[in-house]
Structures are given as structure tokens and as C-alpha cells.
Coordinates of C-alpha atoms in Angstrom, one line a residue:
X1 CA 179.6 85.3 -16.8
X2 CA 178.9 89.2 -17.3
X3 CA 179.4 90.5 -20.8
X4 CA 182.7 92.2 -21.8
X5 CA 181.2 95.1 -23.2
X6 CA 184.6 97.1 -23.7
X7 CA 185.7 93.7 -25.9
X8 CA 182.1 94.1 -28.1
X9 CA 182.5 97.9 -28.5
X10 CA 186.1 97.3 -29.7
X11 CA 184.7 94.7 -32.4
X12 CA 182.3 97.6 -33.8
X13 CA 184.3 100.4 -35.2
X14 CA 181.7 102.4 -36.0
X15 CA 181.5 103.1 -32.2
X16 CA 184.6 104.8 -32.2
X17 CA 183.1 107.8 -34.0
X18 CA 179.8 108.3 -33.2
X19 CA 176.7 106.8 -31.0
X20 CA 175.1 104.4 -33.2
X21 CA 171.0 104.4 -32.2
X22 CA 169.8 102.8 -35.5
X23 CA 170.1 99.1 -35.5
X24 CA 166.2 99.2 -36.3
X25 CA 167.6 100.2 -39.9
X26 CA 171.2 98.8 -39.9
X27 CA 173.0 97.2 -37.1
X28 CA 176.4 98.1 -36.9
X29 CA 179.1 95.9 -38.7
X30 CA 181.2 93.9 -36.9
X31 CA 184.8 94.1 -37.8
X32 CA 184.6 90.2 -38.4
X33 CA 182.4 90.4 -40.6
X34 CA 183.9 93.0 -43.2
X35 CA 187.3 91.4 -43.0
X36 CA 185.3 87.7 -43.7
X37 CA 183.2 89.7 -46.6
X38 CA 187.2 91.1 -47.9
X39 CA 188.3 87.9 -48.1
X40 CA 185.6 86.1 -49.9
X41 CA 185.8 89.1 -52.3
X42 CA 189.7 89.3 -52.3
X43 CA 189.2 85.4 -53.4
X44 CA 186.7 85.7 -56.0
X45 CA 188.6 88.4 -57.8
X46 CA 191.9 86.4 -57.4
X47 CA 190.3 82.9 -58.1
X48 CA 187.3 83.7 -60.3
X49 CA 183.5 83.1 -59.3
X50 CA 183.9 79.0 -60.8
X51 CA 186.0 75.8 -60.5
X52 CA 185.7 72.7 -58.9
X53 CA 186.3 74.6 -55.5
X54 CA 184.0 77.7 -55.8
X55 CA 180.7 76.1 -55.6
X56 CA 181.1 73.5 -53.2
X57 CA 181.9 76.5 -51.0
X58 CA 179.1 78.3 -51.9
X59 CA 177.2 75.4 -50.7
X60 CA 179.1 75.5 -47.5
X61 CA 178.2 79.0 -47.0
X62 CA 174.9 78.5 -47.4
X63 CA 175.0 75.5 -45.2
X64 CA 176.8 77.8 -42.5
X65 CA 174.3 80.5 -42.8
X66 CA 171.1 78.6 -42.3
X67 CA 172.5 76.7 -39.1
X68 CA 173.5 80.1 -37.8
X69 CA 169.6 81.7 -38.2
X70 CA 168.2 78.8 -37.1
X71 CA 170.3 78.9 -33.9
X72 CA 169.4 82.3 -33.5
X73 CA 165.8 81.2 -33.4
X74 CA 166.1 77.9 -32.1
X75 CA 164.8 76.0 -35.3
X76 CA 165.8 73.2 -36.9
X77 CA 167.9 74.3 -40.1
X78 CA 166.0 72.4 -42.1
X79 CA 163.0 74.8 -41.4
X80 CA 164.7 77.8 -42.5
X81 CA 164.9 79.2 -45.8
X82 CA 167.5 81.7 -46.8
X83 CA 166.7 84.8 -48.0
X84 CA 167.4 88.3 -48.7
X85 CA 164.7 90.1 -46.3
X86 CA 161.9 90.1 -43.8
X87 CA 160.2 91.2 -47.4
X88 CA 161.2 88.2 -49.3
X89 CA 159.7 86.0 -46.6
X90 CA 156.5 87.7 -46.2
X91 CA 155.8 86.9 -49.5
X92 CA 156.9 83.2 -49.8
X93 CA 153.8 82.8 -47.2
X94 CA 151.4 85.1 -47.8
X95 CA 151.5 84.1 -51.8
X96 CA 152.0 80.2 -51.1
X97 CA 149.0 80.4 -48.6
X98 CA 147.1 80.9 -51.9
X99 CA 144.1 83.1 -50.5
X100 CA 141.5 84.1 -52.3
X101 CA 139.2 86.8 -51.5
X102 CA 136.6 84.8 -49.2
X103 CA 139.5 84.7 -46.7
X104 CA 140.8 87.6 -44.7
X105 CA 143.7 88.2 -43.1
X106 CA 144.0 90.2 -39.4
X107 CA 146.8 92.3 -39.0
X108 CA 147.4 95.6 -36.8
X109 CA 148.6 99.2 -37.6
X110 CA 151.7 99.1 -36.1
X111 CA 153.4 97.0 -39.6
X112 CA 155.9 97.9 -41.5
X113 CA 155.1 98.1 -45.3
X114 CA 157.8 94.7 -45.2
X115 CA 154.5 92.6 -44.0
X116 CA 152.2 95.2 -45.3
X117 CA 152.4 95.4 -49.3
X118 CA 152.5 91.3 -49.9
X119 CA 149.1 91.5 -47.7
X120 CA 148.3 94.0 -49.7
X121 CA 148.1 93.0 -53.3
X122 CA 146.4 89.5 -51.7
X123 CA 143.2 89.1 -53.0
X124 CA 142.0 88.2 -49.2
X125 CA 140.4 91.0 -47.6
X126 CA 142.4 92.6 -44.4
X127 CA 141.5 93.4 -41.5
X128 CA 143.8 96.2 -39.5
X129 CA 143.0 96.5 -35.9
X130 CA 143.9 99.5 -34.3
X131 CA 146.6 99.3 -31.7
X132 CA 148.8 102.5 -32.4
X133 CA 147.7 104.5 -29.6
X134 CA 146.5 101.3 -27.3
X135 CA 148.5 100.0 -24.7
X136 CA 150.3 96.5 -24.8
X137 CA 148.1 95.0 -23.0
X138 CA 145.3 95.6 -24.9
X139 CA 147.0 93.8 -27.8
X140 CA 146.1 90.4 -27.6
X141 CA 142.1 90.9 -26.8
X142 CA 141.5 93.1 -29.5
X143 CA 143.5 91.2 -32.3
X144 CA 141.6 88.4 -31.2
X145 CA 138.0 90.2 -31.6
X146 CA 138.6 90.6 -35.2
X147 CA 139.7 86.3 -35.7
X148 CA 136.7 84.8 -37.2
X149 CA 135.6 81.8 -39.5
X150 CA 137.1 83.5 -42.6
X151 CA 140.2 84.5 -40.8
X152 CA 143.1 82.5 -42.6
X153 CA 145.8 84.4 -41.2
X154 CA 147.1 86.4 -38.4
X155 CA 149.8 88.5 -39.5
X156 CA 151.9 90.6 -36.9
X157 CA 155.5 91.7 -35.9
X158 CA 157.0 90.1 -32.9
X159 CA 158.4 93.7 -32.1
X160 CA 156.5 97.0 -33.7
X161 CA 159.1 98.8 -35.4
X162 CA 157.3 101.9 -34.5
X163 CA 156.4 101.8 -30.8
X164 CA 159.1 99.2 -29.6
X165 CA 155.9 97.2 -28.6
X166 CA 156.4 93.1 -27.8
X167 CA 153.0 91.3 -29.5
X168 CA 151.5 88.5 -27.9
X169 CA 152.5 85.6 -30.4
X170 CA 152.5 82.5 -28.3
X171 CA 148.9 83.6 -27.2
X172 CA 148.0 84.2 -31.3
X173 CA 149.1 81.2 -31.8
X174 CA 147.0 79.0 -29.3
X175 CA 143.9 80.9 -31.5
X176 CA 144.0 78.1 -33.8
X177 CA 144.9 80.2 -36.9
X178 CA 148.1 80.2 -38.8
X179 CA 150.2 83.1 -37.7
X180 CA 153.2 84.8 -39.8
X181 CA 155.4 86.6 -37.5
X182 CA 157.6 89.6 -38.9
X183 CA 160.8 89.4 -37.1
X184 CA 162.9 92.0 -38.3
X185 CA 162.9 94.3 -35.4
X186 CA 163.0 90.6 -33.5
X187 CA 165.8 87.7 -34.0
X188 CA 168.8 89.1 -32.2
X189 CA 167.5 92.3 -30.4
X190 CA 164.9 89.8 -28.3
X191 CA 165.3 86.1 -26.8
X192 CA 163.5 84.2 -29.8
X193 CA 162.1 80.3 -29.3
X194 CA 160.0 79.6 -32.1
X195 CA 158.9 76.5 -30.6
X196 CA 158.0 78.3 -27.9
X197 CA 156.5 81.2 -29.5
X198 CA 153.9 78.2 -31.5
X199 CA 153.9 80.7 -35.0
X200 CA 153.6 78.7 -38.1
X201 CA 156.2 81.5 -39.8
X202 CA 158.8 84.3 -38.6
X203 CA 160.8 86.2 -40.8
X204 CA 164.7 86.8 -40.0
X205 CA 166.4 90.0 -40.8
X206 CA 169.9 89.6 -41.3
X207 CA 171.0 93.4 -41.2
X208 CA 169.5 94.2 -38.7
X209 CA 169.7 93.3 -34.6
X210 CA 171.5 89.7 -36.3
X211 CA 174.7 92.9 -37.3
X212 CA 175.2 90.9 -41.1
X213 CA 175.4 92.5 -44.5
X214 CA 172.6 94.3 -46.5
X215 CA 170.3 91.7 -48.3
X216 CA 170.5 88.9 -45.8
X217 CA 168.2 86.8 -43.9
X218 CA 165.9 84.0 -43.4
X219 CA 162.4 82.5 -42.7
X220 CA 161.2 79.9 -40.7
X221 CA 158.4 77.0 -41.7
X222 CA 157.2 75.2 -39.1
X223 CA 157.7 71.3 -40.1
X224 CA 153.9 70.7 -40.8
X225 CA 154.1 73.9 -43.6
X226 CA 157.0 72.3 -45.5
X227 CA 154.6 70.8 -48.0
X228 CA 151.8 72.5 -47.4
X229 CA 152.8 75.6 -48.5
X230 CA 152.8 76.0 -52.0
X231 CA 155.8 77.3 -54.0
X232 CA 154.6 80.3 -55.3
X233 CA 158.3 81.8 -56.1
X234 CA 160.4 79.0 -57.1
X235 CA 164.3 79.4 -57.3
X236 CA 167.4 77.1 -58.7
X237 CA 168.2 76.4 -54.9
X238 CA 165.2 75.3 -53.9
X239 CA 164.7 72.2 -56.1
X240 CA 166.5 68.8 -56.4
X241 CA 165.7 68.4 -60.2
X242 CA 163.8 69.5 -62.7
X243 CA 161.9 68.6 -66.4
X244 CA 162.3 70.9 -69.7
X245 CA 158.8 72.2 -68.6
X246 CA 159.5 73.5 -65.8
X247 CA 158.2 71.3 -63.1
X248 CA 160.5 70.3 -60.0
X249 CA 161.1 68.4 -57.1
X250 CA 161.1 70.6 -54.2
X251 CA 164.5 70.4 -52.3
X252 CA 163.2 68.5 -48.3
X253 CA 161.6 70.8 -45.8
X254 CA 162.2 74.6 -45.9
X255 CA 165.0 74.5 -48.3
X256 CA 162.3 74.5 -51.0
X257 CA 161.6 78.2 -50.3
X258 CA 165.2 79.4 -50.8
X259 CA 165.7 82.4 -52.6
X260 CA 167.8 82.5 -55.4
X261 CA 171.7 83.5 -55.9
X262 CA 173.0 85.3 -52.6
X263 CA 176.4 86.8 -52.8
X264 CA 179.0 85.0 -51.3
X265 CA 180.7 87.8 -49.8
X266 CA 177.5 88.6 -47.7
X267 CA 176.7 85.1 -47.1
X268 CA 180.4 85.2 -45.2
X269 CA 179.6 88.5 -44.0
X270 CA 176.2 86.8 -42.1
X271 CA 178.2 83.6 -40.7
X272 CA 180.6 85.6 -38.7
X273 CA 177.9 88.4 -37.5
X274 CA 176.0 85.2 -36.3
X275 CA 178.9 83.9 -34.7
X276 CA 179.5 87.2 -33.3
X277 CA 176.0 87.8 -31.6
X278 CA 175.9 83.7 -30.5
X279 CA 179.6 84.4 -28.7
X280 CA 178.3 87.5 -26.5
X281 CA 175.8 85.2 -25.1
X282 CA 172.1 84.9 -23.7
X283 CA 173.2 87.8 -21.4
X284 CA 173.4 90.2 -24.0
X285 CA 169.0 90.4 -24.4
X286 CA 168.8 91.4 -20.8
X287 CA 171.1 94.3 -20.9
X288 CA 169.7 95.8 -23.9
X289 CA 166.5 95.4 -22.8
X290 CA 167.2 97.7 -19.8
X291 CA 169.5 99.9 -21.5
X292 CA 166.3 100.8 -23.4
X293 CA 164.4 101.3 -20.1
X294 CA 167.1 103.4 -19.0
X295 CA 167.0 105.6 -22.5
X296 CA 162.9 105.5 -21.8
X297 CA 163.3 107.1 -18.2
X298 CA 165.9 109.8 -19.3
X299 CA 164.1 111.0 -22.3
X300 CA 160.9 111.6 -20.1
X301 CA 163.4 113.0 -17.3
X302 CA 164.1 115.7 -19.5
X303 CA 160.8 116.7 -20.4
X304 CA 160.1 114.6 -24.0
X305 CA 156.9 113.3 -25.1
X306 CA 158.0 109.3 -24.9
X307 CA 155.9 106.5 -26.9
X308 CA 157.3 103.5 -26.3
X309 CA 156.3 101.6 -22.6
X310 CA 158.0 100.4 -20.2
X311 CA 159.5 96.5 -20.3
X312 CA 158.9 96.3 -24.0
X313 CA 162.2 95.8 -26.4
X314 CA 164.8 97.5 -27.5
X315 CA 163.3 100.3 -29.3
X316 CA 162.2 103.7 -27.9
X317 CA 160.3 106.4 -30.2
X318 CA 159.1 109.5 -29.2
X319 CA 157.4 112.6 -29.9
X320 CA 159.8 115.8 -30.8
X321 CA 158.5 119.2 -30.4
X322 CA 160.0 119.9 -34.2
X323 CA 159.8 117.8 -37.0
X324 CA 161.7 114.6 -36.8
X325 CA 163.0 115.0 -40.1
X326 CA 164.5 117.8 -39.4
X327 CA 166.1 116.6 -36.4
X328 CA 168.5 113.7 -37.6
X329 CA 170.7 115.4 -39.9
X330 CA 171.4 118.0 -37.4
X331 CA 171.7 114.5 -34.4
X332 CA 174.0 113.1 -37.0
X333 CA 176.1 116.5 -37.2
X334 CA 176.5 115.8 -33.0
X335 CA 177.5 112.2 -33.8
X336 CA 173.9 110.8 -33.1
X337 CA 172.8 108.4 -35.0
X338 CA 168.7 108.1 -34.7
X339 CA 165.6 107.9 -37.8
X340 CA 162.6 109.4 -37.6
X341 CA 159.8 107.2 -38.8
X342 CA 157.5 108.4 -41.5
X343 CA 154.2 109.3 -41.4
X344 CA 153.9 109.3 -37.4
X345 CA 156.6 112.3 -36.9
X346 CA 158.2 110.9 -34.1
X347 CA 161.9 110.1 -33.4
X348 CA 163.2 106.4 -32.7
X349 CA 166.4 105.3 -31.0
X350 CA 167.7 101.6 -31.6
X351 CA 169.3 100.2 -28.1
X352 CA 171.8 97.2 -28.8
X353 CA 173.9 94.9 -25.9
X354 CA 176.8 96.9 -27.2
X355 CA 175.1 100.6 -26.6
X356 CA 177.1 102.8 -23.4
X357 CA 175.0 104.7 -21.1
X358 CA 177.4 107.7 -22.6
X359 CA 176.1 107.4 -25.6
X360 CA 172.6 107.3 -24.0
X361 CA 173.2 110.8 -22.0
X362 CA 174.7 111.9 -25.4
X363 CA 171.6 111.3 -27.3
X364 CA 169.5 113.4 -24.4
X365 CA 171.8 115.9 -24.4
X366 CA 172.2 116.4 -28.0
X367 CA 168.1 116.8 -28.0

């Protein structure tokens, strides 16, 4: 069964006005999900945020939103932990791996500062392999050339939010070193199996390609972590009881990790953005996939300096001949909607299932 596209656009509003490129940032919201957030608000200001109802729901939410991530990555819900971004889960693993500073982590430069800064103040030293201006394929050979006996972790994106670039992580993962995946420019813009895929840990992003609320999101913990990673940022949720001392019993398998108090609004918000994305269907990572091909082949058609390779995801950067700061506010006055990413200068363009090839000629021609 083909996609109904027209039905998809409909559901995002923000289509209507302009051509929305920057799901890398923010996906688009789904009109489901705002009218499931108003509610949930419309019922805490008419109901109050207590009673014998209110929590039992909150629960439920909760309940709702794990299943939903963990679909989206085929996990078990009981290896995900909920939290409120790629960040947060970064740094549940990278502090409860407890490294000290014989150990050293091997990561590349194509991270965002999301994976970056909790690797950062680590005592472990790290290691950055170069891979900015390397292609793909060159990826998994010389991550690999910089694993040694110290090596404690490989850190990496599944997708490089800078270069659109797909990393090599079931082939990291067969290295025989615990790999922590950053999935934010992943889940929901790329098929994602991580039982396939063999990572110990990959961060969900719930704002992004996933379309929910700000501040949402989730991490998996492969079923052999569940213990062994330490709790190194404890949280009411995560725990089944505890003494007047502070020590607890950790809530069974990932829950443990939880982060703390999540709106219920954009816990609402998340369940029916996930139950948006799961109704559109397998089919919907194929066309976006070539939709970002498509963008790839007219951008160089028409003369621009294009980054990203071919058959990679579903974002495409590339090199404008002014500064890309510059460029966006006057893209956004032309009802464009691109970044441009720091530091490297260039522009980036965020391809979803919903995106028209319109709104691909627009971008082109508004350049």
C-alpha cells in the first residue's frame, strides 16, 4: 500500500504556509498531537494536576510513551528509559559507565555537542577520529584503527547531523566494545532495529524525525546493561522504594534510568506523534530516503557545492557561496525553512516522508 501523502500533508499544518526543511531541529507537529497536548492541558487546568485519577493517568502516559519508542526501535519497553533528550541519555551512559581516566573513549568529528559535552567532562581520555571530509566508506576502518585495549567505549551517531552520513553500527558493534549510539538525527527519519544494529545504547529524540513535543525522548539499554550500568542520575521514577538515606531499589530493567517529572501534556503530545509516524508505515523511510537523493541531484544540477553522498539519509548540507547565516532569514522570508550549521558554514535541508518535490524545486529556486 503506497503512502497517502496528500492525507500526511493535510495532518501537518505547518505545510500549508511554508516548506518545512528542518526536521533535523524540529519536526513539524502533527495536528494530533497539539489537539492531544490541548486537551491534557484543557484537563489539568479544569481538573487540577492531583486526585485519585490524575496520577494513575500519568502512569498511563508514561506507560503509552515507552511502548511507542520502543516500537519505533524495535526494543522491548522495558529497555527504554524515558527521557527529555538525546542529551539526557548520553549522560545516563557515559556517567553510569563510571570511566576513569585509564580508559578512553573513540568517537568521530562529525558529533553533535548532545554526545560530545557528557564525553567531555569524562575523566576518560577521547579519542576523535577524523571523518569530516572522508567518505562513508572510510568510516568503519578508521574508527576501528583507533579501538584498542583501553578503549571502553565507542561513541557515534547512527546519522551525522552534519553530513547526513549513515555510520556503520552493526559492524561497531561486532568490535567487541560497548557502543552508545546517538539517535537523534535517527529513530524515525531511518528504519531502526536495535537488535539488529547489536549497540549496547541509542538515544531517541522525540522532537525530532519521531514529530513529538520539545523535551521528549528516550534511551535504550540493551537487557545485559540493565544492572550493569550504574545509576549515576537517580530520579523518583526510577525506583520502587526507598530508605530516609537515600538508598533505593532500582525500578526492573531500563525503567531505573527514567528521568524525572515529564509534562503530561507533552507526554500526550509524544503518544499520538508516535502513533502518527507508526500509521504512515514502513513505506514512509524509503521515500524520504530518495526524496533526499532527489534534493542531492538538484542542488548539484544547479551548480551548488553539495556535502552530503549519495544513499545516505535524510539529510543534505551543502556548501553556500555566502555565509549560511546570512542565508536563512532571507530562505525563511521565501517560505523556506533550512539551518545552517555552526562552525562548518554550510547550509542543511531536513527531507521527511511528508516533504513535496514542490517544496524541493522551491528550496533550489529560492537559492
Amino acid at each position: 500500500m503506497s503512502l497517502d501523502v496528500d492525507r500526511i500533508r493535510a495532518a501537518l499544518p505547518v505545510l500549508q504556509r511554508v516548506a518545512y526543511l528542518n526536521t533535523g531541529t524540529f519536526g513539524p507537529l502533527p495536528r494530533a498531537t497539539a489537539e492531544a497536548m490541548a486537551a491534557t492541558e484543557r484537563m489539568e487546568l479544569e481538573e487540577g494536576r492531583s486526585g485519585p485519577q490524575y496520577f494513575p493517568h500519568l502512569r498511563e502516559l508514561r506507560d503509552r510513551a515507552r511502548a511507542g519508542l520502543a516500537a519505533a526501535v524495535n526494543a522491548d519497553p522495558a529497555s527504554v528509559a524515558l527521557t527529555r533528550a538525546t542529551t539526557d541519555g548520553c549522560n545516563i551512559v557515559v556517567a553510569g559507565l563510571r570511566l576513569g581516566p585509564e580508559d578512553e573513549v573513540v568517537t568521530t568529528d562529525l558529533e553533535h555537542y548532545g554526545l560530545l559535552g557528557a564525553l567531555g567532562v569524562s575523566p576518560a581520555r577521547v579519542r576523535v577520529v577524523r571523518l569530516l571530509d572522508r567518505p562513508a566508506a572510510d568510516a568503519l576502518d578508521a574508527i576501528r584503527a583507533e579501538v584498542g585495549p583501553r578503549t571502553r567505549l565507542i561513541a557515534v551517531s547512527h546519522v551525522a547531523w552534519s553530513t547526513g552520513q549513515v555510520l556503520p553500527i552493526a559492524e561497531l558493534a561486532s568490535l567487541g566494545v560497548p557502543v552508545l549510539v546517538d539517535g537523534a538525527q535517527g529513530a524515525g527519519a531511518v528504519p531502526v532495529d536495535v537488535q539488529a544494529l547489536g549497540c549496547d545504547f541509542y538515544t531517541i529524540s522525540g522532537q525530532k524525525w519521531l514529530l513529538g513535543p520539545d523535551a521528549t525522548g528516550g534511551l535504550y539499554v540493551r537487557p545485559d546493561w540493565h544492572e550493569r550500568l550504574a545509576v549515576a542520575a537517580p530520579s523518583y521514577y526510577g525506583q520502587l522504594g526507598y530508605e530516609d538515606d537515600g538508598t533505593a531499589t532500582p525500578a526492573p530493567g531500563a525503567l531505573r534510568f527514567d528521568a524525572g517529572t515529564m509534562a503530561a501534556p507533552s507526554l500526550a503530545g509524544l503518544v499520538a506523534s508516535l502513533e502518527f509516524g507508526a500509521a504512515a508505515g514502513e513505506e514512509r523511510f524509503a521515500r524520504a530516503a530518495g526524496l533526499a537523493d532527489v534534493l542531492r541531484e538538484r542542488l548539484l544540477a544547479a551548480g551548488h557545492e553539495v556535502v552530503t553522498e549519495a544513499g545516505q539519509a535524510t539529510l543534505v548540507s551543502w556548501r553556500p557561496p555566502t555565509p549560511a547565516a546570512e542565508l536563512v532569514p532571507r530562505l525563511a522570508e521565501r517560505g523556506v525553512i533550512v539551518r545552517d550549521l555552526p562552525r562548518l558554514g554550510w547550509l542543511r535541508a531536513s527531507v521527511g516522508f511528508w516533504t513535496s518535490e514542490g517544496e524541493l524545486d522551491r528550496l533550489v529556486e529560492a537559492l
